[in-house]
XYZ file of C-alpha atoms in Angstrom:
474
model
C 194.368 25.396 148.052
C 193.986 29.135 148.657
C 196.069 28.915 151.853
C 198.791 27.016 149.975
C 198.785 29.580 147.153
C 198.861 32.541 149.547
C 201.859 31.100 151.385
C 203.600 30.483 148.044
C 202.890 33.976 146.670
C 204.466 36.273 149.217
C 207.178 37.494 149.500
C 208.657 35.427 146.650
C 209.796 37.270 143.524
C 209.230 35.985 140.930
C 206.175 33.905 141.761
C 206.932 30.168 142.061
C 204.786 29.390 139.009
C 206.486 32.014 136.815
C 209.321 29.730 135.616
C 210.028 26.026 135.339
C 212.332 24.567 138.030
C 215.723 23.064 137.136
C 216.095 19.301 136.974
C 218.142 17.312 139.472
C 221.339 17.704 137.414
C 220.836 21.487 136.998
C 221.410 21.054 133.262
C 217.940 22.054 132.138
C 214.336 22.341 133.169
C 212.112 19.549 134.481
C 210.694 17.619 131.516
C 207.120 17.611 132.828
C 207.172 21.398 133.187
C 208.620 21.914 129.702
C 205.895 19.698 128.229
C 203.184 21.707 130.009
C 203.679 25.224 131.381
C 205.110 26.584 134.638
C 201.619 27.403 135.936
C 200.191 23.968 135.119
C 203.270 22.266 136.583
C 203.010 24.241 139.816
C 199.302 23.431 140.194
C 199.288 19.756 139.254
C 202.700 18.700 140.580
C 203.711 21.104 143.366
C 200.312 21.974 144.820
C 198.259 18.829 144.175
C 201.038 16.296 143.441
C 198.266 14.645 141.442
C 198.265 10.953 140.559
C 197.996 9.717 136.935
C 194.454 8.407 137.447
C 191.661 8.137 139.983
C 192.514 4.464 140.525
C 195.914 5.385 141.990
C 195.027 7.010 145.304
C 198.568 7.653 146.452
C 199.499 8.982 149.871
C 198.021 11.822 151.911
C 199.389 15.245 151.034
C 199.931 16.631 154.504
C 200.227 20.247 153.404
C 196.735 20.039 151.908
C 195.417 18.120 154.909
C 196.663 20.774 157.353
C 195.170 23.578 155.251
C 191.834 21.729 155.078
C 191.813 21.298 158.860
C 192.582 25.007 159.279
C 189.740 25.929 156.924
C 187.209 23.861 158.878
C 188.634 25.231 162.134
C 187.885 28.747 160.864
C 184.319 27.670 160.034
C 183.930 26.076 163.469
C 185.077 29.272 165.209
C 182.660 31.294 163.048
C 179.610 29.171 163.965
C 180.642 28.483 167.550
C 178.394 31.179 169.001
C 175.487 30.660 166.644
C 173.962 32.828 163.946
C 174.937 36.089 165.651
C 178.665 35.443 165.124
C 178.040 33.887 161.684
C 176.224 37.018 160.528
C 179.156 39.231 161.504
C 181.600 36.990 159.641
C 179.404 37.031 156.529
C 179.723 40.828 156.401
C 183.477 40.325 155.863
C 183.284 37.303 153.541
C 180.639 39.027 151.397
C 182.081 42.549 151.148
C 185.817 41.833 150.860
C 185.476 39.982 147.513
C 183.688 43.035 146.078
C 186.585 45.270 147.095
C 189.098 42.906 145.502
C 186.957 42.631 142.348
C 186.849 46.443 142.057
C 190.666 46.539 142.308
C 190.917 43.809 139.679
C 188.380 45.585 137.461
C 190.465 48.764 137.418
C 193.652 46.796 136.792
C 192.040 44.398 134.296
C 190.549 47.105 132.072
C 193.963 48.781 131.780
C 195.718 45.567 130.699
C 196.812 45.090 127.107
C 194.308 42.823 125.352
C 191.455 43.342 127.819
C 189.221 44.554 124.972
C 189.736 41.235 123.167
C 188.417 39.355 126.174
C 185.406 41.641 126.576
C 184.527 41.366 122.885
C 184.740 37.595 123.207
C 182.476 37.706 126.271
C 179.726 39.802 124.697
C 179.780 38.050 121.294
C 176.989 35.441 121.312
C 177.742 31.956 119.999
C 174.566 30.395 118.660
C 176.072 26.915 118.496
C 176.701 27.045 122.238
C 173.169 28.289 122.932
C 171.855 25.275 121.003
C 173.904 22.903 123.178
C 171.792 21.431 126.059
C 174.882 21.192 128.262
C 175.185 24.973 128.188
C 171.762 25.336 129.811
C 172.524 22.576 132.314
C 175.705 24.399 133.350
C 173.814 27.707 133.521
C 171.119 26.191 135.742
C 173.738 24.598 137.989
C 175.540 27.934 138.270
C 172.394 29.850 139.244
C 171.478 27.135 141.749
C 174.917 27.342 143.327
C 175.115 31.138 143.349
C 171.635 31.593 144.844
C 171.890 28.544 147.101
C 168.716 26.961 145.696
C 168.017 23.442 146.887
C 170.887 23.377 149.382
C 168.797 24.437 152.355
C 171.051 27.351 153.300
C 168.407 29.949 152.337
C 165.764 28.141 154.392
C 168.176 27.771 157.307
C 169.071 31.479 157.427
C 165.471 32.568 156.705
C 164.215 30.555 159.668
C 165.809 33.159 161.959
C 163.853 36.054 160.402
C 160.876 37.704 162.003
C 157.446 36.474 160.772
C 156.725 39.947 159.398
C 159.881 39.951 157.279
C 159.271 41.155 153.716
C 160.624 38.054 151.968
C 159.328 39.168 148.556
C 161.443 42.304 148.569
C 164.492 40.370 149.778
C 164.028 37.752 147.040
C 164.047 40.469 144.372
C 167.054 42.236 145.884
C 169.099 39.038 146.243
C 168.288 37.947 142.677
C 169.255 41.333 141.217
C 172.469 41.511 143.239
C 173.349 37.962 142.229
C 172.830 38.665 138.526
C 174.680 41.976 138.686
C 177.565 40.326 140.541
C 177.777 37.588 137.901
C 178.044 40.149 135.088
C 180.488 42.258 137.109
C 182.720 39.272 137.902
C 182.519 38.118 134.269
C 183.789 41.490 133.044
C 186.720 41.224 135.456
C 187.387 37.619 134.434
C 187.243 38.166 130.682
C 189.354 41.318 130.797
C 192.115 39.333 132.502
C 191.400 36.349 130.260
C 191.800 38.606 127.209
C 195.123 39.875 128.558
C 196.339 36.305 129.043
C 195.191 35.204 125.567
C 196.725 38.279 123.895
C 199.995 37.798 125.788
C 200.213 34.144 124.699
C 199.267 35.030 121.114
C 201.869 37.788 120.801
C 204.463 35.573 122.479
C 203.702 32.853 119.918
C 204.017 35.365 117.058
C 207.371 36.574 118.422
C 208.745 33.026 118.517
C 207.630 32.382 114.922
C 209.168 35.676 113.748
C 212.449 34.853 115.505
C 212.483 31.388 113.927
C 211.862 32.724 110.417
C 214.388 35.553 110.723
C 217.149 33.220 111.969
C 216.350 30.392 109.550
C 216.201 32.538 106.411
C 218.816 35.099 107.541
C 216.449 38.046 107.197
C 216.906 41.576 108.470
C 215.594 42.266 111.947
C 212.254 44.034 111.718
C 211.489 42.746 108.236
C 208.748 40.503 109.663
C 206.120 42.048 111.886
C 202.848 40.904 113.376
C 200.987 42.721 110.595
C 202.828 41.174 107.623
C 203.721 37.734 109.008
C 201.143 35.865 106.912
C 202.319 37.573 103.723
C 205.944 36.785 104.602
C 205.036 33.141 105.209
C 203.500 32.910 101.760
C 206.524 34.650 100.207
C 209.042 32.361 101.933
C 206.995 29.272 101.095
C 207.006 30.172 97.379
C 210.626 31.379 97.269
C 212.209 28.608 99.358
C 209.735 25.702 99.174
C 212.066 22.882 100.294
C 213.582 24.797 103.208
C 210.182 26.114 104.296
C 208.711 22.600 104.185
C 211.485 21.334 106.478
C 210.828 24.204 108.864
C 207.032 23.899 108.756
C 206.651 21.471 111.735
C 208.369 24.060 113.970
C 206.159 26.955 112.828
C 203.263 27.247 115.242
C 199.833 28.295 114.031
C 199.248 31.329 116.241
C 195.631 32.370 116.633
C 194.081 34.817 119.068
C 190.662 33.201 118.566
C 192.118 29.785 119.431
C 193.662 31.210 122.613
C 190.310 32.695 123.607
C 188.486 29.455 122.796
C 190.575 27.454 125.257
C 187.919 27.937 127.924
C 188.282 26.269 131.299
C 186.137 26.177 134.403
C 186.301 25.263 138.072
C 189.766 24.839 139.568
C 191.364 25.256 136.133
C 189.996 28.797 135.818
C 190.630 29.747 139.434
C 194.126 28.339 139.900
C 195.659 28.083 136.408
C 194.276 30.745 134.061
C 194.175 33.509 136.682
C 197.576 32.511 138.075
C 199.097 32.543 134.599
C 197.700 36.024 133.983
C 198.778 37.342 137.392
C 202.408 36.267 136.921
C 202.668 38.622 133.909
C 201.351 41.657 135.796
C 203.415 44.278 137.538
C 203.571 43.804 141.324
C 202.356 40.249 140.751
C 202.847 39.248 144.415
C 200.302 41.831 145.588
C 197.667 40.821 143.031
C 198.288 37.157 143.766
C 197.756 37.584 147.513
C 194.618 39.704 146.952
C 193.176 37.169 144.531
C 193.678 34.125 146.745
C 192.402 35.995 149.831
C 189.258 36.747 147.818
C 188.878 33.050 146.916
C 189.418 32.141 150.560
C 186.665 34.520 151.676
C 184.288 33.149 149.042
C 185.077 29.606 150.145
C 184.533 30.390 153.825
C 181.234 32.113 153.003
C 180.025 29.076 151.041
C 181.115 26.721 153.807
C 179.218 28.781 156.387
C 176.026 28.606 154.329
C 176.280 24.875 153.671
C 177.170 24.162 157.298
C 174.186 26.182 158.500
C 171.945 24.215 156.123
C 173.098 20.989 157.789
C 173.310 22.108 161.408
C 170.010 24.019 161.578
C 167.721 20.986 161.061
C 170.015 18.868 163.225
C 169.833 21.448 166.014
C 166.050 21.651 165.670
C 165.793 17.883 166.122
C 165.666 17.055 169.835
C 167.291 13.646 169.367
C 170.019 14.641 166.920
C 170.945 17.862 168.696
C 171.925 15.873 171.785
C 173.762 13.057 169.981
C 175.357 14.532 166.836
C 178.402 16.817 167.252
C 178.628 19.995 165.187
C 182.233 19.381 164.108
C 182.597 17.967 160.582
C 185.618 17.207 158.438
C 185.909 15.959 154.879
C 189.265 14.872 153.498
C 190.145 15.048 149.797
C 193.882 15.243 150.374
C 195.132 12.088 148.670
C 197.095 12.320 145.429
C 193.854 11.402 143.617
C 191.843 13.789 145.806
C 191.297 16.312 143.015
C 189.577 13.647 140.915
C 187.235 12.788 143.800
C 186.610 16.492 144.336
C 185.532 16.776 140.693
C 183.144 13.832 141.167
C 181.472 15.482 144.162
C 181.442 18.844 142.388
C 179.939 17.467 139.147
C 177.558 14.763 140.330
C 176.678 15.303 143.995
C 174.513 18.337 143.287
C 173.627 18.780 139.604
C 170.894 16.174 139.104
C 169.823 16.135 142.736
C 169.415 19.917 142.812
C 167.074 19.768 139.826
C 164.956 17.098 141.497
C 164.959 18.725 144.931
C 163.967 22.151 143.585
C 161.273 20.517 141.419
C 159.883 18.661 144.449
C 159.970 21.870 146.510
C 158.041 23.730 143.811
C 155.433 20.980 143.407
C 155.078 20.578 147.172
C 154.449 24.278 147.729
C 152.193 24.895 144.730
C 150.231 21.659 144.454
C 150.512 19.830 147.792
C 150.506 22.654 150.322
C 148.471 24.717 147.898
C 149.140 27.959 146.085
C 146.202 29.691 147.770
C 147.416 28.777 151.259
C 150.938 29.903 150.338
C 149.507 33.155 148.971
C 147.651 33.676 152.240
C 150.847 33.122 154.264
C 152.700 35.691 152.179
C 149.824 38.144 152.604
C 150.127 37.825 156.396
C 153.886 38.344 156.214
C 154.208 41.141 153.679
C 150.775 42.793 153.937
C 149.851 42.213 150.296
C 149.234 39.271 147.995
C 151.802 38.297 145.344
C 150.898 39.444 141.841
C 150.191 37.242 138.824
C 153.864 37.093 137.775
C 154.885 35.174 140.888
C 151.985 32.737 140.557
C 152.798 31.935 136.934
C 156.474 31.448 137.755
C 155.754 29.166 140.715
C 152.952 27.084 139.236
C 153.939 26.766 135.560
C 157.173 28.314 134.315
C 159.527 26.956 136.977
C 158.317 23.315 136.853
C 158.382 23.290 133.037
C 161.911 24.743 132.914
C 163.224 22.334 135.546
C 161.682 19.317 133.796
C 163.194 20.506 130.505
C 166.623 20.791 132.113
C 166.189 17.335 133.604
C 165.415 15.948 130.120
C 168.468 17.763 128.710
C 170.603 16.233 131.476
C 169.394 12.687 130.777
C 169.763 13.096 126.987
C 173.281 14.478 127.427
C 174.171 11.488 129.604
C 172.772 9.057 127.002
C 174.610 10.688 124.093
C 177.870 10.983 126.044
C 177.917 7.298 126.991
C 180.572 6.283 129.515
C 181.339 8.999 132.031
C 184.827 10.411 131.629
C 187.216 12.690 133.498
C 190.379 14.688 132.856
C 193.557 13.113 134.270
C 197.028 14.630 134.363
C 199.578 12.811 132.148
C 203.132 13.339 133.385
C 204.800 12.276 130.146
C 202.730 14.577 127.933
C 202.443 17.402 130.448
C 198.742 17.861 129.759
C 195.276 16.620 130.696
C 194.041 13.465 128.984
C 190.528 12.034 128.901
C 189.941 8.729 130.681
C 186.892 6.611 131.469
C 185.794 6.413 135.082
C 186.493 2.965 136.612
C 183.642 0.889 138.014
C 184.381 1.926 141.590
C 184.117 5.620 140.725
C 180.903 4.985 138.763
C 179.467 3.230 141.825
C 180.340 6.245 143.993
C 178.681 8.572 141.457
C 175.553 6.430 141.547
C 175.532 6.449 145.351
C 175.997 10.233 145.421
C 173.052 10.825 143.105
C 170.888 8.275 144.918
C 171.793 9.522 148.409
C 170.934 13.117 147.593
C 167.701 12.329 145.729
C 166.299 9.437 147.780
C 166.198 11.569 150.924
C 163.035 13.230 149.596
C 160.865 10.106 149.113
C 162.365 8.383 152.156
C 161.694 11.458 154.311
C 158.130 11.642 153.031
C 157.618 7.916 153.704
C 159.050 8.236 157.218
C 156.787 11.216 158.001
C 153.759 9.368 156.628
C 154.456 6.257 158.738
C 155.098 8.214 161.945
C 151.949 10.314 161.486
C 149.941 7.158 160.766
C 151.334 5.525 163.909
C 150.489 8.587 166.029
C 146.888 8.546 164.808
C 146.531 4.881 165.681
C 147.737 5.510 169.242
C 145.403 8.438 169.852
C 142.696 7.192 172.324
C 139.151 7.526 171.073
C 136.640 9.392 173.234
C 133.464 7.379 173.964
């Protein structure tokens, strides 16, 4: 998607998602775009060409398929020569996004309405903190950002020297991750505030123009500051005419604009794109933004690929029979719906279980004392009481609590649902997942969680068989 957006951004002026395209008769704009917005239309129709539901797969979108192949080709070239070449690439994929974020921070803080977004960010909402789904999303985010449970940390750490100070690195990585999250949030909400303020003021301007023209008022008689008073005055002075006009008068609210929160692809490709199109030199900021997303995507793909290839390479049988090239295709018209399924269900529950099993295995199966001894040999000192409490008590309790929240949220929600694009309405509508999609979700959760008990059972059986074949000495 980033490659498609980069190719669409430069050198076109204005950006292709800045205005709605004309219809086939060139007598007006495309109905779907007028119902939605130019940015939504460009994303859902031009970029994704999305189908009305997950049950309608549609045909392969070759532009997306070619870009996906190119992305995996880049990953293949990065890992072709092993961890040495991967490490050099990571320097670029990790540092370039920081440079782009700094540029966006400077630009974002100078945008009109940025303060509104920052105030919204730092204002706590107690009702959201009381919602279990908030904590589930927070846990999923920290798991994804730190790479917990994926195996990428273990894969990269396996190449370290035995004397590596892993305790210091764990603290540094955690602090950098948290600082980066806050830093990126400030950038995001400053731009988000600009977008919300722009839409709010645009809405106010349309209402003012409607009232001035309908009631034949002097230009400048209605302003943003006195619009509510003027509404009340017109409603009392011309009740019948105002009542007729009322359906056309939009209820403009800055708080409502800020509350329209989105996540995932909606935040990355719709909200940001809509804000960028209203900036000066929008082509430059668009290219920088999508290059940053591309670097982040390549970095994530390198980590996940290393997590898969490292154990396969360590296995004598698999390393000689399994090729390192991999390709996953989500390029059908319904591909975005399947992407959401993998994004929402392939990792959330399984990550909680895998990390819980890892914690229990280290602390209570392998033994906390033995683990403490290993760390003492590596770092030269024993971990303090804080680490022991976190490993043995706090982490398992928190993970189990999140798991309970997840199950309770699933029970209260009922049938799993997804957001589908409705062409006639020009907006997302909520639909129930069909049985086939529910079966895939079940298989995803089972496949990612059953590997732990099945792996343990396989190891137990093979070790038992080896002991039985060991010859006894008379």
